[in-house]
mmCIF file of C-alpha atoms in Angstrom:
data_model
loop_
_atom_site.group_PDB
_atom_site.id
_atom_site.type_symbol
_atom_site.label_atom_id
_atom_site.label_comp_id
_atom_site.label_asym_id
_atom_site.label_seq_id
_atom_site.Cartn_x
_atom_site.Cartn_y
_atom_site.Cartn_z
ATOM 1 C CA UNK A 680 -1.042 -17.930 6.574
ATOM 2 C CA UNK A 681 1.036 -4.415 14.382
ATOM 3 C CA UNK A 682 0.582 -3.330 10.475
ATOM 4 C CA UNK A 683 3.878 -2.014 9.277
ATOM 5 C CA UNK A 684 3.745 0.668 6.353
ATOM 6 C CA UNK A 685 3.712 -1.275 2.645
ATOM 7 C CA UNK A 686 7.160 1.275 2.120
ATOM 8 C CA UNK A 687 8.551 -1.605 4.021
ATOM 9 C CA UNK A 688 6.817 -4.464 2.533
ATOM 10 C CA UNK A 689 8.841 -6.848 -0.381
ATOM 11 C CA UNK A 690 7.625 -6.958 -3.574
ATOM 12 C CA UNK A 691 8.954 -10.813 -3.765
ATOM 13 C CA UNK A 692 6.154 -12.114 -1.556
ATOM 14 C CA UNK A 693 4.313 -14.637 -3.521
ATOM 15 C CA UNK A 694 0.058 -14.792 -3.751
ATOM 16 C CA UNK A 695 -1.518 -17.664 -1.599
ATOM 17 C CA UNK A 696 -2.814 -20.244 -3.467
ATOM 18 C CA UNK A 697 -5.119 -23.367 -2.699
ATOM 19 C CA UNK A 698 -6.665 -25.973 -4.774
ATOM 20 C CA UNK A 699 -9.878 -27.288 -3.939
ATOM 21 C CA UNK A 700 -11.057 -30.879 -4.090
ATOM 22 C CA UNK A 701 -12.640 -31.867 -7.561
ATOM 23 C CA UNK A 702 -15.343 -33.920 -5.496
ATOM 24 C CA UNK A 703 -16.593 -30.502 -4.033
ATOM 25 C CA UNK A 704 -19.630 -28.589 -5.218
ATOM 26 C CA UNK A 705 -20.122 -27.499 -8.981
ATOM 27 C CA UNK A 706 -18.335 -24.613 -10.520
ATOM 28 C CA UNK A 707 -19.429 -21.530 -10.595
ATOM 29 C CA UNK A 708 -21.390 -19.632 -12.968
ATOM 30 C CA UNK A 709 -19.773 -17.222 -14.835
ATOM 31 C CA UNK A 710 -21.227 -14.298 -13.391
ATOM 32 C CA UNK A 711 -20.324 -15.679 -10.076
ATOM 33 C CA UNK A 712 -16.592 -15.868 -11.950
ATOM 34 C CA UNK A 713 -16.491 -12.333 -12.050
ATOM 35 C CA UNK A 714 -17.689 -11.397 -8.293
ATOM 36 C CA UNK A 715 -15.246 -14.039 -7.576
ATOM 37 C CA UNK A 716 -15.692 -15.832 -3.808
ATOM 38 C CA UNK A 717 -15.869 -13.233 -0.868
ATOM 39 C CA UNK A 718 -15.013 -15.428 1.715
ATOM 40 C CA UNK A 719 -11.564 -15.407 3.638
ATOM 41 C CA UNK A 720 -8.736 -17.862 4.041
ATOM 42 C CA UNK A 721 -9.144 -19.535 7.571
ATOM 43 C CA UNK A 722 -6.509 -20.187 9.244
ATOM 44 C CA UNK A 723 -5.321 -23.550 10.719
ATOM 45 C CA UNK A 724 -4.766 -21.980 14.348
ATOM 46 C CA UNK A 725 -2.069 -24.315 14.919
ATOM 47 C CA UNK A 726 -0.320 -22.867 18.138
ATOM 48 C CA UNK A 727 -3.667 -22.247 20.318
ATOM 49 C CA UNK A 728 -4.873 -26.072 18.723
ATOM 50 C CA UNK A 729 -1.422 -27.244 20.674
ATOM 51 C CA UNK A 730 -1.693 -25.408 23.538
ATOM 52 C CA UNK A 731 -5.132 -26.788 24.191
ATOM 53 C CA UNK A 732 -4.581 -30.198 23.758
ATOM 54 C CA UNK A 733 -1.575 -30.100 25.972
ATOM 55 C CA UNK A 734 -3.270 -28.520 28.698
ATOM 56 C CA UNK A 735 -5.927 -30.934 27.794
ATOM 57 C CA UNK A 736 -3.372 -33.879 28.022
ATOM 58 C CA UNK A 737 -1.379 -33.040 30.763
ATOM 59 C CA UNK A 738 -4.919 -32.720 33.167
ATOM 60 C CA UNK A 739 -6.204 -36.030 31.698
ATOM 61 C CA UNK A 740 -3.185 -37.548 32.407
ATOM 62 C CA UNK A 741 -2.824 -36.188 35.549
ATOM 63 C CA UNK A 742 -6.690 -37.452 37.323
ATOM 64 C CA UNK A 743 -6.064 -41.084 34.953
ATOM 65 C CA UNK A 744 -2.540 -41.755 36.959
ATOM 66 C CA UNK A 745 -4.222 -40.554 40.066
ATOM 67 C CA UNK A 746 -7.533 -42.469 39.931
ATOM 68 C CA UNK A 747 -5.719 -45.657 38.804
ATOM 69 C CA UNK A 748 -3.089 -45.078 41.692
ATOM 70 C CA UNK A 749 -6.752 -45.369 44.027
ATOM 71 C CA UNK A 750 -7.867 -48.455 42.217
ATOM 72 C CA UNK A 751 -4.532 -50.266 42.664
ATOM 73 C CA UNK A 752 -4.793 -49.557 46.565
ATOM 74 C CA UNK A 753 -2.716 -46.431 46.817
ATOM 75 C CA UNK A 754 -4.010 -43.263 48.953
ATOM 76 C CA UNK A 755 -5.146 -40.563 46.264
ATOM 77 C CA UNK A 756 -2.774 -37.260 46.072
ATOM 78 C CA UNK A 757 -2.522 -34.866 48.276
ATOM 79 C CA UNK A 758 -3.540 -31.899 45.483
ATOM 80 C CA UNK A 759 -6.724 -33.995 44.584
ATOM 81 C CA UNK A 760 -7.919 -34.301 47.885
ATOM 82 C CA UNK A 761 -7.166 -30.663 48.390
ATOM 83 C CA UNK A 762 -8.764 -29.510 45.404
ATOM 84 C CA UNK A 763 -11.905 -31.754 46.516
ATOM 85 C CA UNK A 764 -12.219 -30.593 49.688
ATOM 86 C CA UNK A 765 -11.625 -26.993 48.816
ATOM 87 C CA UNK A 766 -14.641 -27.119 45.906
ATOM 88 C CA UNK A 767 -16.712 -28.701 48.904
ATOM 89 C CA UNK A 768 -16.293 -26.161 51.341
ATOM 90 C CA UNK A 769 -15.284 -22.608 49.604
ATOM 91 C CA UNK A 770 -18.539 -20.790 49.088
ATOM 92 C CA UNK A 771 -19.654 -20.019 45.554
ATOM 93 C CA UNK A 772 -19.271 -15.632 45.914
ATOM 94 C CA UNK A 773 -15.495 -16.484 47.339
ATOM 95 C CA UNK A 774 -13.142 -13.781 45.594
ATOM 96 C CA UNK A 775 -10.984 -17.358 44.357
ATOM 97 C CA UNK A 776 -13.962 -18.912 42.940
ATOM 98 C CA UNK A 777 -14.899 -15.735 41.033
ATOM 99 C CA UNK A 778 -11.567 -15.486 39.921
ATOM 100 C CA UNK A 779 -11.185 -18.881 38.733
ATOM 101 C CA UNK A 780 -14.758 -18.685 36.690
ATOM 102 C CA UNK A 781 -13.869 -15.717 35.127
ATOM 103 C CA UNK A 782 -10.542 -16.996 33.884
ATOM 104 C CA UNK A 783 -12.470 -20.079 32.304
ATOM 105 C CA UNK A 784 -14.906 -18.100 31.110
ATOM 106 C CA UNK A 785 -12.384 -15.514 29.460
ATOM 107 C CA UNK A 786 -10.709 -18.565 27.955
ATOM 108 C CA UNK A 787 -13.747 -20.138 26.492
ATOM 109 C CA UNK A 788 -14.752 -16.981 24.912
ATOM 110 C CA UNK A 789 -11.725 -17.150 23.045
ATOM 111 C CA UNK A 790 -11.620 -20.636 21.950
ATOM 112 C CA UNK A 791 -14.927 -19.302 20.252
ATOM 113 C CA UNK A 792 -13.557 -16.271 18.698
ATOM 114 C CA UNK A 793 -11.036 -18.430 17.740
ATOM 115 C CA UNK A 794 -13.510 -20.870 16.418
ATOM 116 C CA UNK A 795 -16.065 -18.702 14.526
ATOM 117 C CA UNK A 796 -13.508 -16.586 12.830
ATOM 118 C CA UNK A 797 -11.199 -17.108 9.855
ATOM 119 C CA UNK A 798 -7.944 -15.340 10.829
ATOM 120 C CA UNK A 799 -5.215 -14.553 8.053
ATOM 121 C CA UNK A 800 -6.093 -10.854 7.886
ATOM 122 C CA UNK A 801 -2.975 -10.220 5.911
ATOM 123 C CA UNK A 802 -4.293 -12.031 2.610
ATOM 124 C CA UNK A 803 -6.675 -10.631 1.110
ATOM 125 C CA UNK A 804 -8.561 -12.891 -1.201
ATOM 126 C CA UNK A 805 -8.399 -12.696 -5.278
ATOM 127 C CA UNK A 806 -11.250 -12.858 -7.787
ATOM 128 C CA UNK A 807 -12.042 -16.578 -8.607
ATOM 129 C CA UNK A 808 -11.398 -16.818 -12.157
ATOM 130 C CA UNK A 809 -10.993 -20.961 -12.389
ATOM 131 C CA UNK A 810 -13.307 -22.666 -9.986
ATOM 132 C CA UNK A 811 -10.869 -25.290 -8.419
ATOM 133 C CA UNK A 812 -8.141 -22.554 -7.736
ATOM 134 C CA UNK A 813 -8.273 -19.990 -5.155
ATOM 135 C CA UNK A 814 -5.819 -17.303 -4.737
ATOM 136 C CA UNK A 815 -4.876 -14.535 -2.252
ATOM 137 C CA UNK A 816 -2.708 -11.544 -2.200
ATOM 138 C CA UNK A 817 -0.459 -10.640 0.971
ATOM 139 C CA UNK A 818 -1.010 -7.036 2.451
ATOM 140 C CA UNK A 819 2.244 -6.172 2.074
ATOM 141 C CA UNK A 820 2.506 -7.073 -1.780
ATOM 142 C CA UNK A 821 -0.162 -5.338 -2.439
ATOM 143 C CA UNK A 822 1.110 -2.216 -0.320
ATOM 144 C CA UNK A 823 4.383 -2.380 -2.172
ATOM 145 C CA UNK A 824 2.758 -2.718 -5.928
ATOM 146 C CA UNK A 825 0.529 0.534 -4.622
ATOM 147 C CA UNK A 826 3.100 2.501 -3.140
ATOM 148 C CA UNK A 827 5.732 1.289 -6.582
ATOM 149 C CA UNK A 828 3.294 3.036 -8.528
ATOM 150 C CA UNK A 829 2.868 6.432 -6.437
ATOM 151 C CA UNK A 830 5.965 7.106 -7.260
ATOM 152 C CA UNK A 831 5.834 6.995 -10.575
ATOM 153 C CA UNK A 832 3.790 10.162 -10.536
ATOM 154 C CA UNK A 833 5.504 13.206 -11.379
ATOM 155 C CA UNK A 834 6.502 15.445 -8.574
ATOM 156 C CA UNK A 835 5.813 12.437 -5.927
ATOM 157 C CA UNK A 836 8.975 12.320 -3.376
ATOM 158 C CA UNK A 837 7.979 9.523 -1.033
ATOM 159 C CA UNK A 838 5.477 7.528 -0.402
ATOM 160 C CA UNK A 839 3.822 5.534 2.393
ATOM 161 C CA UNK A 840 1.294 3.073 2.278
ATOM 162 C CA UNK A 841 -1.056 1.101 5.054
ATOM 163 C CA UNK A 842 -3.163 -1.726 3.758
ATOM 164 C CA UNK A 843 -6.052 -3.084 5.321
ATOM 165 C CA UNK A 844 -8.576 -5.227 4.365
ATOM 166 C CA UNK A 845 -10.984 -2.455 3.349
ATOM 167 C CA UNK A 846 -8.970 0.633 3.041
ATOM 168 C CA UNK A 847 -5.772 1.499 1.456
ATOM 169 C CA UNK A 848 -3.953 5.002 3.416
ATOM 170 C CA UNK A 849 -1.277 6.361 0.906
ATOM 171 C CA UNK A 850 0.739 9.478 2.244
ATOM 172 C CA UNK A 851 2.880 10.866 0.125
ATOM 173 C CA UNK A 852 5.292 14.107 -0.430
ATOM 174 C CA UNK A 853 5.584 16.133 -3.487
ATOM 175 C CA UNK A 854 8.528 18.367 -3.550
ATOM 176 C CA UNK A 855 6.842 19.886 -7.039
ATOM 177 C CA UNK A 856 4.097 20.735 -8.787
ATOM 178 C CA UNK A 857 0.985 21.452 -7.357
ATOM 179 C CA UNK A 858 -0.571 19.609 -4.176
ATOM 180 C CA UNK A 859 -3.870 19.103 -5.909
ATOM 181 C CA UNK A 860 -2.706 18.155 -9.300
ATOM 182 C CA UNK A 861 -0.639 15.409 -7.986
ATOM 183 C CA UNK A 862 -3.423 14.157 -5.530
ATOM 184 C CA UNK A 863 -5.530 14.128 -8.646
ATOM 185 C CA UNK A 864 -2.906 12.031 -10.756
ATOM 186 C CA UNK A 865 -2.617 9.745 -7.507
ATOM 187 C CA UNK A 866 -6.193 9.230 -7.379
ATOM 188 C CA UNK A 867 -6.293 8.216 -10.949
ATOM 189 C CA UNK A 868 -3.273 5.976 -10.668
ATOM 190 C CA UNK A 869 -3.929 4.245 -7.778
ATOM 191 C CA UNK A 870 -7.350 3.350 -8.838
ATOM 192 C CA UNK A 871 -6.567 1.905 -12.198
ATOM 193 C CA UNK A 872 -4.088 -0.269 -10.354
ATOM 194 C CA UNK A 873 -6.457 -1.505 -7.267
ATOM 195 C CA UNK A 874 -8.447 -2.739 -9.880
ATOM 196 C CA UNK A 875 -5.646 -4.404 -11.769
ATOM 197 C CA UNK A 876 -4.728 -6.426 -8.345
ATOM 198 C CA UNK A 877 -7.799 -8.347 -9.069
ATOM 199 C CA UNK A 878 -9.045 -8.587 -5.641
ATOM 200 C CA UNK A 879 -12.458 -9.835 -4.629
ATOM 201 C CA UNK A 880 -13.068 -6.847 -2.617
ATOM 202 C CA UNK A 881 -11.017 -4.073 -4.002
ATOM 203 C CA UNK A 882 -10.638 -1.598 -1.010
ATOM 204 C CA UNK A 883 -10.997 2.143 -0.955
ATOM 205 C CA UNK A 884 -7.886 4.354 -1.433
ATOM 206 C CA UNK A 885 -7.105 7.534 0.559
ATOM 207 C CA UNK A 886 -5.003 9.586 -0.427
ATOM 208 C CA UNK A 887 -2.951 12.526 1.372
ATOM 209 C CA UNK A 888 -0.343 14.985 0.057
ATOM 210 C CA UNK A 889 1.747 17.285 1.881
ATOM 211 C CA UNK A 890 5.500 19.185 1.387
ATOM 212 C CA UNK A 891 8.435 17.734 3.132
ATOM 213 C CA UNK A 892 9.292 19.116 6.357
ATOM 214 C CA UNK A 893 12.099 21.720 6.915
ATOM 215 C CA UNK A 894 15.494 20.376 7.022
ATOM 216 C CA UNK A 895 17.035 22.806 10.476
#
């Protein structure tokens, strides 16, 4: 741009939009139209971006101030001429040195998670029906449009719903009518109206029914 249930989701969220460049590469046919793009937004990953460059400034700035302290005739610090001697004479299987690798290593992996992968799980992207706009639907819109229309079927009570990227869990309570007639009306509703969210992956939708709970 922790999954809380769409029954607590707004309805007033708007769909993410973005506008490619003109210069990019031709439009799409129109069967490609219909598919619409498959690919996910990618997030900009501003916060770990920061943190790295800090940490990235801070140590440059650090060993520049300290090496031009040596060229101006000063005595190096006392940290860098620790650290030296200590990576001189601390033995590569010392429990530090393990340590120490395994944090950088652990930290590098996730720069390359970070990296490789788009992020922005909540949107969900939309089928591409123009080919310089692309659009995206948050998961808790489209948990709140799914669960708005569960109940609307008769002898629905409550509703929950869980959104994911490839799987929509509804849950709801009839207080009437049969269990199996109104998981059959759910089915059919909540179908018809997947579809009608115009996503480029449409996910699948589970549905469960049970009786409310004794009151006492």
């Amino acid at each position: 741009m922790s999954e809380p249930l769409g029954s607590e989701g707004s309805t007033e969220r708007p769909p993410v939009m973005e506008k490619t460049d003109d210069t990019g590469p031709p439009p799409p046919s129109p069967a490609e139209d219909e598919r619409g793009p498959r690919g996910r937004f990618w997030s900009a990953r501003r916060v770990p971006a920061g943190i790295v460059a800090l940490l990235l400034l801070i140590a440059a700035g650090a060993f520049l101030y300290d090496v031009v302290a040596v060229r101006a005739g000063r005595s190096a610090l006392g940290w860098r001429r620790d650290l030296a001697q200590q990576l001189a004479e601390r033995p590569l299987d010392d429990t530090w040195v393990r340590v120490g690798a395994g944090v950088a290593a652990a930290l590098g992996l996730w720069l390359l998670v970070l990296a490789v992968t788009p992020g922005l799980r909540r949107v969900l992207p939309m089928r591409r029906t123009r080919p310089d706009v692309r659009a995206g639907l948050h998961r808790d819109a489209a948990a709140a449009v799914l669960r708005d229309r569960a109940v609307e079927v008769a002898g629905v009570q409550s509703t929950r719903v869980k959104m994911r990227r490839g799987k929509a869990k509804v849950r709801a309570l009839a207080h009437f009518r049969e269990l199996d007639d109104v998981r059959a009306d759910l089915d059919g509703v909540l179908d018809d109206t997947v579809r009608g969210l115009g996503l480029a992956r449409p996910p699948a939708v589970s549905v469960r029914v049970t009786r409310p709970g004794r009151k006492g």
